[in-house]
Short mmCIF file of C-alpha atoms in Angstrom, two decimals:
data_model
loop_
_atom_site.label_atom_id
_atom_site.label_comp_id
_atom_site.label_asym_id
_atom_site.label_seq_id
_atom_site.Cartn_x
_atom_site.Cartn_y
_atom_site.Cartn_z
CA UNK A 1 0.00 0.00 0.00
CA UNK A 2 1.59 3.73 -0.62
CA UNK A 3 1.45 6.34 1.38
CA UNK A 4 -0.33 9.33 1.39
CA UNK A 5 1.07 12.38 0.87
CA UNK A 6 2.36 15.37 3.79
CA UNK A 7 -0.63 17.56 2.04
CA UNK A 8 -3.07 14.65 2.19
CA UNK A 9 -2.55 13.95 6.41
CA UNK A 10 -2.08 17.53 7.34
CA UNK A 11 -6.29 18.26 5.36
CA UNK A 12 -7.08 15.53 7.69
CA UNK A 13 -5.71 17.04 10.48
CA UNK A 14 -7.05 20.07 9.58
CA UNK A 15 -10.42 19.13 8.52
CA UNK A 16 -10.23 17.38 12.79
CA UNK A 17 -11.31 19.64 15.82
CA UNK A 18 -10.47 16.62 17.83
CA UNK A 19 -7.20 15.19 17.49
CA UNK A 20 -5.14 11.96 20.04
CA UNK A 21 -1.50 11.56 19.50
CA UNK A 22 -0.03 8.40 20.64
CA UNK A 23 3.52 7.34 21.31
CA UNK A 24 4.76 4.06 21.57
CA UNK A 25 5.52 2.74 24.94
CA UNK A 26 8.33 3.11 26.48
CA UNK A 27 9.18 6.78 25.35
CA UNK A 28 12.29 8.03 23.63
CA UNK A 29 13.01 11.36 22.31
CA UNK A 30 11.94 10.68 18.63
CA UNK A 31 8.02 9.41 20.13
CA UNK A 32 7.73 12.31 22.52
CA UNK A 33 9.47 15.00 20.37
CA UNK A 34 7.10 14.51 17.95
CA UNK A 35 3.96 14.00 19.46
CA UNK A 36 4.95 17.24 21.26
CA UNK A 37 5.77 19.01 18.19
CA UNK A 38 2.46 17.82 16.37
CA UNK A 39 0.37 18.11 19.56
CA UNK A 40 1.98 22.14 20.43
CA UNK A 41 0.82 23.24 16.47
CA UNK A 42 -2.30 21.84 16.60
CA UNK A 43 -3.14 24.24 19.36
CA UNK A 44 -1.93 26.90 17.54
CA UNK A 45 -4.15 25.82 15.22
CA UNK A 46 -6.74 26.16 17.31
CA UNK A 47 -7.81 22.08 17.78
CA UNK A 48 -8.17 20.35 20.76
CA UNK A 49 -5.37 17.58 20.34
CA UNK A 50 -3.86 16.11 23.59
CA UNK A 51 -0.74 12.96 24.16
CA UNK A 52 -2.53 9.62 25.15
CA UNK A 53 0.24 7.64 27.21
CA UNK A 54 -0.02 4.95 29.10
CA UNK A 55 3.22 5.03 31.21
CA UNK A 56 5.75 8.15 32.30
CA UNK A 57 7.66 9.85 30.05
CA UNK A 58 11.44 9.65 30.98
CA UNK A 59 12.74 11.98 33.30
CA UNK A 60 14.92 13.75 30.70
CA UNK A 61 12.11 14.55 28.32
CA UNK A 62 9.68 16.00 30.44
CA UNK A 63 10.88 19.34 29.36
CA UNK A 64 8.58 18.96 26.62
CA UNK A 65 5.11 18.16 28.21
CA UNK A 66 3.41 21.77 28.40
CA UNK A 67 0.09 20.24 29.24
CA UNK A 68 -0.06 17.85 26.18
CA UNK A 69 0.81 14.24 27.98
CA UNK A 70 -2.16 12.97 29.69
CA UNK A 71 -2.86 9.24 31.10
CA UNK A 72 -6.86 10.53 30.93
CA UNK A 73 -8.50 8.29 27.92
CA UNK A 74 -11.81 10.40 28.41
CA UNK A 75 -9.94 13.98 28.22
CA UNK A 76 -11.31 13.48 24.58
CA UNK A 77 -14.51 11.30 24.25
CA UNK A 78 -15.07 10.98 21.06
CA UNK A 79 -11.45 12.06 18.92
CA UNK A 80 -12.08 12.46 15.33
CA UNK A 81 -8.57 11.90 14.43
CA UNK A 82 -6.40 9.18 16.45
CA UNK A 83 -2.52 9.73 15.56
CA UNK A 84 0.37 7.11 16.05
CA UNK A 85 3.78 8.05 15.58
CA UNK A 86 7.19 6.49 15.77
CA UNK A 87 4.58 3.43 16.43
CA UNK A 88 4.08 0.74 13.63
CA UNK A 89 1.39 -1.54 15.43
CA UNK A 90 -0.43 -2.08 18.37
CA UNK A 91 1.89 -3.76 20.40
CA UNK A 92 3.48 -0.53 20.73
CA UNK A 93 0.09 0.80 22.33
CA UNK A 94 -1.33 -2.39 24.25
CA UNK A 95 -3.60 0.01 26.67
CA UNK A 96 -4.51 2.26 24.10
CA UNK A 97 -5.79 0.19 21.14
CA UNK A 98 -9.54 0.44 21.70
CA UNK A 99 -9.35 3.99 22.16
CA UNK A 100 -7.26 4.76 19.26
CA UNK A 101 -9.59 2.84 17.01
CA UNK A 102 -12.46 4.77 18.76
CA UNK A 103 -11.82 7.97 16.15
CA UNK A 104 -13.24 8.37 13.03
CA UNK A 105 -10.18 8.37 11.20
CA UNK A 106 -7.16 6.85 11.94
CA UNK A 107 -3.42 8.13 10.99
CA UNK A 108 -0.13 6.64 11.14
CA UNK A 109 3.51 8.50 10.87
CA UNK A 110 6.42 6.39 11.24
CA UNK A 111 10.14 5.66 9.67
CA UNK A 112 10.79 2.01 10.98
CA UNK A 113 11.06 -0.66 8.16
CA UNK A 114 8.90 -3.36 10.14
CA UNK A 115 5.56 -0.84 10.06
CA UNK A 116 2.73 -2.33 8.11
CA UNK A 117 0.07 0.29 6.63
CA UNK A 118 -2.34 -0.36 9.41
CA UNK A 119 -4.12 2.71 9.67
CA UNK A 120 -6.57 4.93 7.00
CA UNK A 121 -4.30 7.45 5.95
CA UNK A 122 -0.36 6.47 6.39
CA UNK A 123 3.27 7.73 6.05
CA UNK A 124 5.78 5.32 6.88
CA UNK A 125 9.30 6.21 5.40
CA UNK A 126 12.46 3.82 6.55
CA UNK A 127 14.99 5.95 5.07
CA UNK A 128 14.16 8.66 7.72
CA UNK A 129 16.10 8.91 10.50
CA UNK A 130 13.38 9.84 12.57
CA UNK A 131 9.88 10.58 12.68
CA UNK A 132 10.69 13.79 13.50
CA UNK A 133 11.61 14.53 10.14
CA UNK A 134 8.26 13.21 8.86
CA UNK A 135 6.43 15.20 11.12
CA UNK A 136 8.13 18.25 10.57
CA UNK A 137 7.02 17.71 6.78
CA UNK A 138 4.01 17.74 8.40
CA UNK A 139 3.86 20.68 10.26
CA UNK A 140 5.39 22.57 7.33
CA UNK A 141 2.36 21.56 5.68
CA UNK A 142 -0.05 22.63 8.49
CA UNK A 143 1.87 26.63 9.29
CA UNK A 144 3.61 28.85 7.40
CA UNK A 145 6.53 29.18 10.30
CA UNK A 146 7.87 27.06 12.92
CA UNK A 147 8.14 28.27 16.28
CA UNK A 148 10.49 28.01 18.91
CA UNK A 149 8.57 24.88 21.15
CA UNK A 150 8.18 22.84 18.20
CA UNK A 151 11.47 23.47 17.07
CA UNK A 152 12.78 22.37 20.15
CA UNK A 153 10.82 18.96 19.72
CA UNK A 154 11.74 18.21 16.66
CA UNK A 155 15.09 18.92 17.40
CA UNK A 156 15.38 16.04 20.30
CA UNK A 157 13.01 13.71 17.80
CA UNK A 158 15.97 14.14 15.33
CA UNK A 159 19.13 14.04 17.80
CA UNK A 160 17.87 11.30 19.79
CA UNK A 161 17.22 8.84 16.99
CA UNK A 162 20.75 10.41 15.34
CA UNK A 163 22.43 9.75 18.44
CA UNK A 164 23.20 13.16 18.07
CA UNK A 165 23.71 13.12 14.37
CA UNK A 166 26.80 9.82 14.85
CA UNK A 167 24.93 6.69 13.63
CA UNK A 168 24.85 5.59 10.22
CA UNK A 169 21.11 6.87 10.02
CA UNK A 170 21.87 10.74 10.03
CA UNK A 171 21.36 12.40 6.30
CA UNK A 172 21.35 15.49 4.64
CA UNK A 173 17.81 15.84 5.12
CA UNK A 174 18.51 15.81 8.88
CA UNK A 175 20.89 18.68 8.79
CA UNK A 176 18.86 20.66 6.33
CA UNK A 177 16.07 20.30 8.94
CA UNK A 178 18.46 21.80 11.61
CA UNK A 179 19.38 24.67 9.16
CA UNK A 180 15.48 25.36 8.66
CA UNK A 181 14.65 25.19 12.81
CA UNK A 182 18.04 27.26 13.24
CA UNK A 183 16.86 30.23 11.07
#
């Protein structure tokens, strides 16, 4: 199945007042940078869009969490939009499944090589380095300009998973992201 395009999810998105974002369990920075990032311009977007998690985020990413994580399946009853990233199936989101399949459209953003197209609208890209970088497309889709707090999460999304820009994964595309959220 082929993906969608970055104009094709971000109409969703912005055709959704009510939007969950889900990270995979057991958090690193790529999952929460970029369910920050998407979660933060949403808002500015004016949409209610909140983090579903199901266990804490590590002590050295709570920076990001500005009200967006929440354990609270019901702070959203009825989510038009469910959202999975860095997260190619449900194992990934045990507690979370029924709820996630509770919207009325679901979406999936990933770069791992194992993810199946599982979801209604997908973009799963292996030769990312991170999802960051996919949901930066995203957002560039979504605003005109990046801000600061989402620059920040993508940022960690894209070190982390670059192990600060040293494995074998980091790309051009990576640093031309970095030149973008440096300007």
């Amino acid at each position: 199945m082929a993906n969608n395009t970055f104009k094709e999810i971000a109409e969703v998105l912005l055709n959704a007042e009510k939007i969950l974002i889900y990270p995979h369990i057991n958090a690193d920075g790529d999952t929460v940078g970029s369910a920050a990032a998407l979660c933060h311009t949403l808002r500015r977007l004016g949409k209610t869009a909140y983090v579903l998690v199901e266990d804490e985020l590590p002590s050295n990413l709570r920076f990001m969490d500005k009200g967006y994580f929440t354990f609270d399946d019901k702070v959203i009853e009825h989510p038009d939009v469910s959202v999975c990233v860095d997260c190619g199936d449900f194992g990934r989101l045990p507690k979370r499944k029924e709820k996630f399949l509770s919207a009325e459209t679901t979406l999936c953003v990933d770069h791992h090589g194992t993810t199946q197209n599982f979801c209604d609208y997908n973009y799963v890209d292996p030769s990312a380095a991170a999802t960051g970088e996919l949901i930066y497309a995203i957002i560039k889709e979504l605003v005109p300009e990046v801000d600061v707090e989402t620059g920040e999460a993508i940022f960690t999304a894209i070190t982390t998973d670059t192990g600060n820009f040293q494995y074998s994964n980091t790309t051009k595309n990576c640093h031309l992201i970095m030149a973008e959220l440096f300007d």
